[in-house]
PDB file of C-alpha atoms in Angstrom:
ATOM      1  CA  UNK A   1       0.318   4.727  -3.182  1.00 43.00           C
ATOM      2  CA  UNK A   2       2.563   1.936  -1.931  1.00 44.00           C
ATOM      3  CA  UNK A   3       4.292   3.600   0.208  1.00 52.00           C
ATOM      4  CA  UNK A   4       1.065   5.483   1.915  1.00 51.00           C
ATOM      5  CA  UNK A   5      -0.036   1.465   1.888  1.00 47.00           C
ATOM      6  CA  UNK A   6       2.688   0.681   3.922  1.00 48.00           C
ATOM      7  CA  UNK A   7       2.655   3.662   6.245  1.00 55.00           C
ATOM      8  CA  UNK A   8      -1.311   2.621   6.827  1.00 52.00           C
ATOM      9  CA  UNK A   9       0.260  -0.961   7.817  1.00 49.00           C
ATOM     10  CA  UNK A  10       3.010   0.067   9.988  1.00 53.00           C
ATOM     11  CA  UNK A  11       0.527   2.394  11.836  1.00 57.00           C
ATOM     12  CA  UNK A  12      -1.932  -0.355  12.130  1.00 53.00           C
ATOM     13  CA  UNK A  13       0.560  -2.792  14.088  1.00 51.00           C
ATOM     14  CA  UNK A  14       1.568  -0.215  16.194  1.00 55.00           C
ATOM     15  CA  UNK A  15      -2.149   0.717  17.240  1.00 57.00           C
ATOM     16  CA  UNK A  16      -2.676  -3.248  17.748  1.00 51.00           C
ATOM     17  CA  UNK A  17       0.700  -3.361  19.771  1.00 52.00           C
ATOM     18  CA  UNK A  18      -0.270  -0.419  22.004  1.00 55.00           C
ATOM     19  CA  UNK A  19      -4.098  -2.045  22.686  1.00 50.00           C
ATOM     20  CA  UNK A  20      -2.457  -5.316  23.315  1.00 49.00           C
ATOM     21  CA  UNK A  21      -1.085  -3.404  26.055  1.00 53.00           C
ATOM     22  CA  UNK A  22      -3.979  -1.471  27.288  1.00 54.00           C
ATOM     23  CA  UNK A  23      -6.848  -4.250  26.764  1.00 51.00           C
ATOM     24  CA  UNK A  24      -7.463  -7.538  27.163  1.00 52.00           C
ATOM     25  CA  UNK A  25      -7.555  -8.612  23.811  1.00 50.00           C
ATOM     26  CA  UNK A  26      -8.767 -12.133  22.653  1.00 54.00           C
ATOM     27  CA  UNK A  27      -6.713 -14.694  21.676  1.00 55.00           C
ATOM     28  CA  UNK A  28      -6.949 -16.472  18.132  1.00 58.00           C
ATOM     29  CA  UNK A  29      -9.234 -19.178  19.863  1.00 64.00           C
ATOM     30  CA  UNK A  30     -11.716 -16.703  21.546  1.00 68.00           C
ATOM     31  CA  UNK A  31     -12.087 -14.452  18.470  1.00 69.00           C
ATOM     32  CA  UNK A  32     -13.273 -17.782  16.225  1.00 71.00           C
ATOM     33  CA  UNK A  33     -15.899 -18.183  19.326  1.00 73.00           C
ATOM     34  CA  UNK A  34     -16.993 -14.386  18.417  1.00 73.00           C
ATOM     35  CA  UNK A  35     -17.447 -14.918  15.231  1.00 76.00           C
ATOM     36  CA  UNK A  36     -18.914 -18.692  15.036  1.00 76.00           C
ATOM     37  CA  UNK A  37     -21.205 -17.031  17.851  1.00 76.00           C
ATOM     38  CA  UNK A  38     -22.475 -14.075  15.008  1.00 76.00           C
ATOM     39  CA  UNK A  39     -23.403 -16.810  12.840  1.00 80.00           C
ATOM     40  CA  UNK A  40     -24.026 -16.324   9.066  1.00 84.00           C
ATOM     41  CA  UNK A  41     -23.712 -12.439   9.769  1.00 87.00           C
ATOM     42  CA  UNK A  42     -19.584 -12.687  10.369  1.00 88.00           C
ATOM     43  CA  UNK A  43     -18.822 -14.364   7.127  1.00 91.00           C
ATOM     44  CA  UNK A  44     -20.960 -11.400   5.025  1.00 92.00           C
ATOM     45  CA  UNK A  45     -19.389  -8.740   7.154  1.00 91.00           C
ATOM     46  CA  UNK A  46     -16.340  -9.591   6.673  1.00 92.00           C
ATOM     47  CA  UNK A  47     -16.824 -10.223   2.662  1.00 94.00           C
ATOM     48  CA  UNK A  48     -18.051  -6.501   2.272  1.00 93.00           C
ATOM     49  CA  UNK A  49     -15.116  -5.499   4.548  1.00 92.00           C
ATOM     50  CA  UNK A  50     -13.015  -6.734   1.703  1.00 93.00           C
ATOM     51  CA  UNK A  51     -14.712  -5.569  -1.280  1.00 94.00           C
ATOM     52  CA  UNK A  52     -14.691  -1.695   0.432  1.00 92.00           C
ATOM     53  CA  UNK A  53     -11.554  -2.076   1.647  1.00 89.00           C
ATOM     54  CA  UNK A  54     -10.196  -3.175  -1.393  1.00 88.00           C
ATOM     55  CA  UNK A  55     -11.987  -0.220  -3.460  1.00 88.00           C
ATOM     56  CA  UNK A  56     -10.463   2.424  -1.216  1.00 85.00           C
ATOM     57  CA  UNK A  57      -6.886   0.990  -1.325  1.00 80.00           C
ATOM     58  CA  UNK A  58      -6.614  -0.620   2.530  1.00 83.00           C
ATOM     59  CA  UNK A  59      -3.462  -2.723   2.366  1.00 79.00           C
ATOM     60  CA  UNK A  60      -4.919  -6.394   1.333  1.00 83.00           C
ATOM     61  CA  UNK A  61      -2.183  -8.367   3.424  1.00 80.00           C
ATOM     62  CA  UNK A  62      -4.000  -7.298   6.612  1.00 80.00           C
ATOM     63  CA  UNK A  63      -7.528  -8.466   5.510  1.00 87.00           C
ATOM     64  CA  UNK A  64      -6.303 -11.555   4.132  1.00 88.00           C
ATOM     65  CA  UNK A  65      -4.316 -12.532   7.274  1.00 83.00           C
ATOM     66  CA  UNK A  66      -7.509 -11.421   9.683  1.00 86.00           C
ATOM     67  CA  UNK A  67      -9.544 -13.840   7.519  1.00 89.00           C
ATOM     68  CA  UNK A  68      -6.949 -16.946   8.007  1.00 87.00           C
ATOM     69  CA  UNK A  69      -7.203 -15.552  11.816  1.00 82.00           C
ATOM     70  CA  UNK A  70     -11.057 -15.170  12.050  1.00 87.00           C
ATOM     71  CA  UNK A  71     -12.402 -18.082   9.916  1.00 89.00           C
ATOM     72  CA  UNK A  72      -9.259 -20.335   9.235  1.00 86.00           C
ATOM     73  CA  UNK A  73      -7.065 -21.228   5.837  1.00 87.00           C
ATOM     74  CA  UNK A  74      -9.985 -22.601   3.842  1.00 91.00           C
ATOM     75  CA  UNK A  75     -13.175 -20.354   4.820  1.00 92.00           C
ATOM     76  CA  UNK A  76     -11.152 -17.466   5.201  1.00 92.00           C
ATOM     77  CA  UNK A  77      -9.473 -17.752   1.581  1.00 94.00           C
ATOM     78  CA  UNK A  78     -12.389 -18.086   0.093  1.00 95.00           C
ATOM     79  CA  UNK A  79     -14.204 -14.869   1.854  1.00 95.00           C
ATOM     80  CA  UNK A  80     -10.861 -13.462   0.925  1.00 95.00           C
ATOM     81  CA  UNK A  81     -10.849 -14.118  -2.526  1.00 96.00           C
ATOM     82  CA  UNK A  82     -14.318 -13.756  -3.186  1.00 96.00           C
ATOM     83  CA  UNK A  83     -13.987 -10.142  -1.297  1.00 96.00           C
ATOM     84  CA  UNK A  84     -11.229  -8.652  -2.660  1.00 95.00           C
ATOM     85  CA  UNK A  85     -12.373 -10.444  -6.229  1.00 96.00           C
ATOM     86  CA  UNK A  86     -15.554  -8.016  -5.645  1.00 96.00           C
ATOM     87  CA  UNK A  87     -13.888  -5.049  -4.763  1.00 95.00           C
ATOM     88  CA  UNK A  88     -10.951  -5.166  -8.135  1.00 94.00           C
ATOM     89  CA  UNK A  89     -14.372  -5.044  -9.803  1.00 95.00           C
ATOM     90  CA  UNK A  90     -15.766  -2.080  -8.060  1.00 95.00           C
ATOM     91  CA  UNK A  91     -12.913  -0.339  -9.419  1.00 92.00           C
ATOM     92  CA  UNK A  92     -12.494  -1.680 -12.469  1.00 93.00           C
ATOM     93  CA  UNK A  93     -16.042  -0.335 -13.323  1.00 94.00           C
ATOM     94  CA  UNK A  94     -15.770   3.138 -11.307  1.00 92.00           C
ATOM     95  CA  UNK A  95     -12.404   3.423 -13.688  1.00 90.00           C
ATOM     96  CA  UNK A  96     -14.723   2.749 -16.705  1.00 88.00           C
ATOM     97  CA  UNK A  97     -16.958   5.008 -16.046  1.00 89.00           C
ATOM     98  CA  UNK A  98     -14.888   7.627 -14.990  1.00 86.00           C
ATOM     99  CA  UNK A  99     -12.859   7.476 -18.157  1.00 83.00           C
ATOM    100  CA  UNK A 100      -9.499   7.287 -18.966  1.00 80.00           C
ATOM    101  CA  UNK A 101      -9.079  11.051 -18.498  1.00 81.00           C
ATOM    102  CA  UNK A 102     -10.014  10.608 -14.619  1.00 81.00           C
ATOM    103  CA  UNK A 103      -7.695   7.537 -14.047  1.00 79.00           C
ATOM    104  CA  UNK A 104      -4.553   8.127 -16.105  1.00 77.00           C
ATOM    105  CA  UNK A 105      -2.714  11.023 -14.157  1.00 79.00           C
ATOM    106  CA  UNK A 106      -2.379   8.324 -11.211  1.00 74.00           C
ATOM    107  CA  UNK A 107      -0.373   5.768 -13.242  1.00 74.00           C
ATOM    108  CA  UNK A 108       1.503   8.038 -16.129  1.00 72.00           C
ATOM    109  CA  UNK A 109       3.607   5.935 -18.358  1.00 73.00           C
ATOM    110  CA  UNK A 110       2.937   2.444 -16.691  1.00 71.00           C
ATOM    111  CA  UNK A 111      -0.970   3.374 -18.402  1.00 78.00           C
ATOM    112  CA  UNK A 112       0.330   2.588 -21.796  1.00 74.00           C
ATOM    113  CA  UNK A 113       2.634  -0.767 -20.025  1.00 72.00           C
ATOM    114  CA  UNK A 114      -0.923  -1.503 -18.845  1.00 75.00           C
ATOM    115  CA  UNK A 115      -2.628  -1.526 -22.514  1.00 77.00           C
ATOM    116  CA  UNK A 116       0.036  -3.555 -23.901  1.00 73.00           C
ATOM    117  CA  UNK A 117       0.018  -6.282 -22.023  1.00 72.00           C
ATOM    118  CA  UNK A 118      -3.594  -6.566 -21.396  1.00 76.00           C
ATOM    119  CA  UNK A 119      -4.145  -5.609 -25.359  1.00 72.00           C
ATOM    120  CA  UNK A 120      -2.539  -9.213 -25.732  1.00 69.00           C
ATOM    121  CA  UNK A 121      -3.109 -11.609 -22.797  1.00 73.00           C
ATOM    122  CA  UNK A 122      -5.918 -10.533 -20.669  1.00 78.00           C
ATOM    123  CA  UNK A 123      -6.013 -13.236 -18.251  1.00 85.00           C
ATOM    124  CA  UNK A 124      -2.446 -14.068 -18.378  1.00 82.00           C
ATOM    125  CA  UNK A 125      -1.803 -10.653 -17.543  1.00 80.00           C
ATOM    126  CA  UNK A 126      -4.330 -10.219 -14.599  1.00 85.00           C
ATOM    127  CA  UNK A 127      -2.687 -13.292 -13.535  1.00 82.00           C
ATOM    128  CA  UNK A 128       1.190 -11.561 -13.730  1.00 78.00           C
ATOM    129  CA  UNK A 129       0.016  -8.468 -11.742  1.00 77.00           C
ATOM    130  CA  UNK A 130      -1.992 -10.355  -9.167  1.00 80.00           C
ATOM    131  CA  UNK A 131       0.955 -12.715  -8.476  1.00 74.00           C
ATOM    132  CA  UNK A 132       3.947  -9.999  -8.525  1.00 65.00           C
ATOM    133  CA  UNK A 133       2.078  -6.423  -7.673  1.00 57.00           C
ATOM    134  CA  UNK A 134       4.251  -4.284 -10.191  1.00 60.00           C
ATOM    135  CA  UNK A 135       1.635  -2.223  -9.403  1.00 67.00           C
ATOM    136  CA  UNK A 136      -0.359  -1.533  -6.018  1.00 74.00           C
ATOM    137  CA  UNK A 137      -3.264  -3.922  -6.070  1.00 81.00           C
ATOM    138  CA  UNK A 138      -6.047  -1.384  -6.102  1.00 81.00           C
ATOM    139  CA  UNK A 139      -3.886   1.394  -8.500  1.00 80.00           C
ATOM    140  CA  UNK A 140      -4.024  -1.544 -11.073  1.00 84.00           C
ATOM    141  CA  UNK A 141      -7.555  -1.995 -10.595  1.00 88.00           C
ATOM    142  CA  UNK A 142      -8.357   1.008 -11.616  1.00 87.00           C
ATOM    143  CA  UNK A 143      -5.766   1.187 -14.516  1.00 85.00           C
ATOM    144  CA  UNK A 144      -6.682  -1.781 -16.076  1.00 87.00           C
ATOM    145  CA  UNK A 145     -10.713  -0.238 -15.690  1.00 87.00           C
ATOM    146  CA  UNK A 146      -9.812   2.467 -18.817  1.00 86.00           C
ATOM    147  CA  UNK A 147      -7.559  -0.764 -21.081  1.00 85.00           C
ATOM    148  CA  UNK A 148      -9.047  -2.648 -23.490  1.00 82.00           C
ATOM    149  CA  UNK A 149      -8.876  -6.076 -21.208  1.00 86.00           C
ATOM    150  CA  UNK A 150     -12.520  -7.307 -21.060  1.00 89.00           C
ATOM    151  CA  UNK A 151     -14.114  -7.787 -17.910  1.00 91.00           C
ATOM    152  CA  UNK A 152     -14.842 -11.182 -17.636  1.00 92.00           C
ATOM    153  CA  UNK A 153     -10.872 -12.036 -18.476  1.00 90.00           C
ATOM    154  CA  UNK A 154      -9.912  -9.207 -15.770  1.00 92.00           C
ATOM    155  CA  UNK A 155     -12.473 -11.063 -12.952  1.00 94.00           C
ATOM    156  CA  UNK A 156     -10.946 -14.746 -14.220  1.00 93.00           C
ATOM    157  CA  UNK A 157      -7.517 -13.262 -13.564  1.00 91.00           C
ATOM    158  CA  UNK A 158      -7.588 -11.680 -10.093  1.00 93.00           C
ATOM    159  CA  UNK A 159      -9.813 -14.611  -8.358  1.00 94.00           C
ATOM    160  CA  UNK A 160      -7.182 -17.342 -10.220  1.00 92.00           C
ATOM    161  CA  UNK A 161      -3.723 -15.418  -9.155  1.00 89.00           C
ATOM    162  CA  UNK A 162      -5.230 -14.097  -5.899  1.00 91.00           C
ATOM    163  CA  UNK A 163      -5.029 -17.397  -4.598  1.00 91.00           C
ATOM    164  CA  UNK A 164      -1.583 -18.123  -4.074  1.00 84.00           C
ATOM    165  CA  UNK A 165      -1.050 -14.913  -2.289  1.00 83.00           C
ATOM    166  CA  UNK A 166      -4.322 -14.853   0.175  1.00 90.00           C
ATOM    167  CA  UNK A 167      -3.747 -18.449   1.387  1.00 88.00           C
ATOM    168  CA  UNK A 168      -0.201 -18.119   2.038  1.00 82.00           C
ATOM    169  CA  UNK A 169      -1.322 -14.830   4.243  1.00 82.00           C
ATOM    170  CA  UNK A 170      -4.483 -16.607   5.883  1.00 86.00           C
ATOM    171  CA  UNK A 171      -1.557 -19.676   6.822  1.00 82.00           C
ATOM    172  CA  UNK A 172       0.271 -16.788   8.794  1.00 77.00           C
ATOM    173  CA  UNK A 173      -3.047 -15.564  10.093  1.00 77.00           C
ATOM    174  CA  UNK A 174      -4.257 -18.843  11.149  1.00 80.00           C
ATOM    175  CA  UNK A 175      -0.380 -19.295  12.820  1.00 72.00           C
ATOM    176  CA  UNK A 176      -0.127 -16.359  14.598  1.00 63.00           C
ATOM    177  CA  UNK A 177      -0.468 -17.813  17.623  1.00 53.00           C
ATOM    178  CA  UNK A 178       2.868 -19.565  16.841  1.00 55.00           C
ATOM    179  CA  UNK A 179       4.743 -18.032  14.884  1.00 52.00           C
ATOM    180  CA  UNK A 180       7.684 -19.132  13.550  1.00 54.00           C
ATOM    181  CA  UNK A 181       6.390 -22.506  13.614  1.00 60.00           C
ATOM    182  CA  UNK A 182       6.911 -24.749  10.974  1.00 67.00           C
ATOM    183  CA  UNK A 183       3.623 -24.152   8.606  1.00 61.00           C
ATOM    184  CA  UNK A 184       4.256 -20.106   8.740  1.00 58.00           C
ATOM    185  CA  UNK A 185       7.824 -20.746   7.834  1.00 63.00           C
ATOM    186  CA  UNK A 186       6.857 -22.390   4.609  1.00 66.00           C
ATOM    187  CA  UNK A 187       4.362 -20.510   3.879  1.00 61.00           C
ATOM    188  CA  UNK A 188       6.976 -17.589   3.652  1.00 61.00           C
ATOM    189  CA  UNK A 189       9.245 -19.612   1.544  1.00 65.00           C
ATOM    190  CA  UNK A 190       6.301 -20.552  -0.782  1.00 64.00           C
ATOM    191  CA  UNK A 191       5.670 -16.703  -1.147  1.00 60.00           C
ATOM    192  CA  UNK A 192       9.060 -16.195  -1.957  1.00 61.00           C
ATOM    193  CA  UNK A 193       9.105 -18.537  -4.862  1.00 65.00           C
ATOM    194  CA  UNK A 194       5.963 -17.298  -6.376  1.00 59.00           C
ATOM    195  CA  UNK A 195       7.732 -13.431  -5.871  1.00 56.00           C
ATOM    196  CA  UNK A 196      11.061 -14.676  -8.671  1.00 60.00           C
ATOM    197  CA  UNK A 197       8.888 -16.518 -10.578  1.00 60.00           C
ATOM    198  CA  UNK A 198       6.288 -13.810 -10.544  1.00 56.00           C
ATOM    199  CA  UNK A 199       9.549 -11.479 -11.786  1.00 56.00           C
ATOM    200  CA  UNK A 200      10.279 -14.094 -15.179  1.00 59.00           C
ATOM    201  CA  UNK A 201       6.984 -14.255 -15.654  1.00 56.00           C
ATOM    202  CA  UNK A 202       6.078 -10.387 -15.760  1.00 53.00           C
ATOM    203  CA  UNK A 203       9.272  -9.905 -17.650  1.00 58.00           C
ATOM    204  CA  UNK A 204       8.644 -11.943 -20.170  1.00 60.00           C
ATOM    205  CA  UNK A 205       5.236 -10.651 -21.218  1.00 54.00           C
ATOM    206  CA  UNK A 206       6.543  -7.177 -21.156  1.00 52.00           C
ATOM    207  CA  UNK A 207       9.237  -7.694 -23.639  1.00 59.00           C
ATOM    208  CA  UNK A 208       6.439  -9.235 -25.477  1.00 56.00           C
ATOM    209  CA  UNK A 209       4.706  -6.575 -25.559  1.00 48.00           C
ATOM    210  CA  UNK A 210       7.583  -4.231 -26.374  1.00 52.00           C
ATOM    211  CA  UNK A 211       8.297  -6.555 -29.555  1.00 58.00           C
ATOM    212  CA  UNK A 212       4.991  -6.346 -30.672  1.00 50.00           C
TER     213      UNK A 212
END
């Protein structure tokens, strides 16, 4: 699933490179004009756009850094968070109701990793995965759907550790009229941090969970 993620990606910057050639495409400045000129009907768009897309598995760096482009760092982590917030729990409940049987030939042996950790920490975990994807965002969605983590600690989780993530990638968005500037710079050295420490975090609740 990650890689097929990536492959989406990588095609996806190539088709914007090769219409970048053949159209006159907006700047950052004239796309904000677009959608401050669609009114209340952008920001609701765009929020289902992220709850779908998160459901079906479209790679969430790309909406998150079209919402710092469309709507800026602060409105457009918040649609972010609140979208992709709506779609882990689309999943979540499709898992549930599909069953365990339905969901557990896509993860194998990180299922019962899964019910550990979740079995113990709920929130804490939610928080571990969202900040260090051990899993692909959407593949744990569903996995953690058919654990015993309850679904108010799963929702607490993903909107709490998606926000590191999604406001580092709407910084980039909003920069990507300059980048390499000083503010996208950081914002990749921020990410960075949060990746090790995401690493000593993860580890350490999984050797927890292997004790216990």
């Amino acid at each position: 699933m990650r890689r097929a993620g990536l492959v989406v990606l990588v095609l996806l910057v190539v088709a914007l490179a090769v219409l970048a050639q053949l159209v006159d495409v907006p700047d950052g400045a004239r796309l904000r004009e677009l959608v401050d000129d669609a009114g209340n009907a952008a920001p609701a768009v765009f929020l289902a756009v992220c709850a779908l897309g998160t459901a079906v598995f479209f790679p969430k760096p790309v909406l998150a850094t079209a919402a710092g482009l469309l709507f800026g760092v602060a409105w457009g982590s918040a649609l972010a968070i609140a979208g992709f917030t709506a779609g882990a729990m689309i999943a979540f409940a499709v898992a549930r109701r599909l069953g365990r049987d339905a969901v557990a030939p896509w993860l194998g042996k990180r299922l019962h990793t899964l019910e550990e950790v979740f079995a113990r920490r709920g929130v804490e975990a939610t928080l571990v995965i969202r900040l260090l994807p051990v899993l692909p965002f959407t593949l744990a969605n569903y996995g953690a759907g058919v654990t015993s983590v309850r679904a108010a600690h799963f929702a607490l989780g993903t909107a709490l550790g998606l926000v590191p993530s999604t406001v580092l990638a709407a910084v980039l968005g909003d920069a990507l009229s300059d980048i390499g500037s000083p503010r996208s710079m950081v914002a990749l050295g921020i990410w960075a941090a949060l990746a090790v420490g995401g690493v000593w975090w993860g580890r350490s609740l999984l050797r927890a969970a292997q004790r216990a």
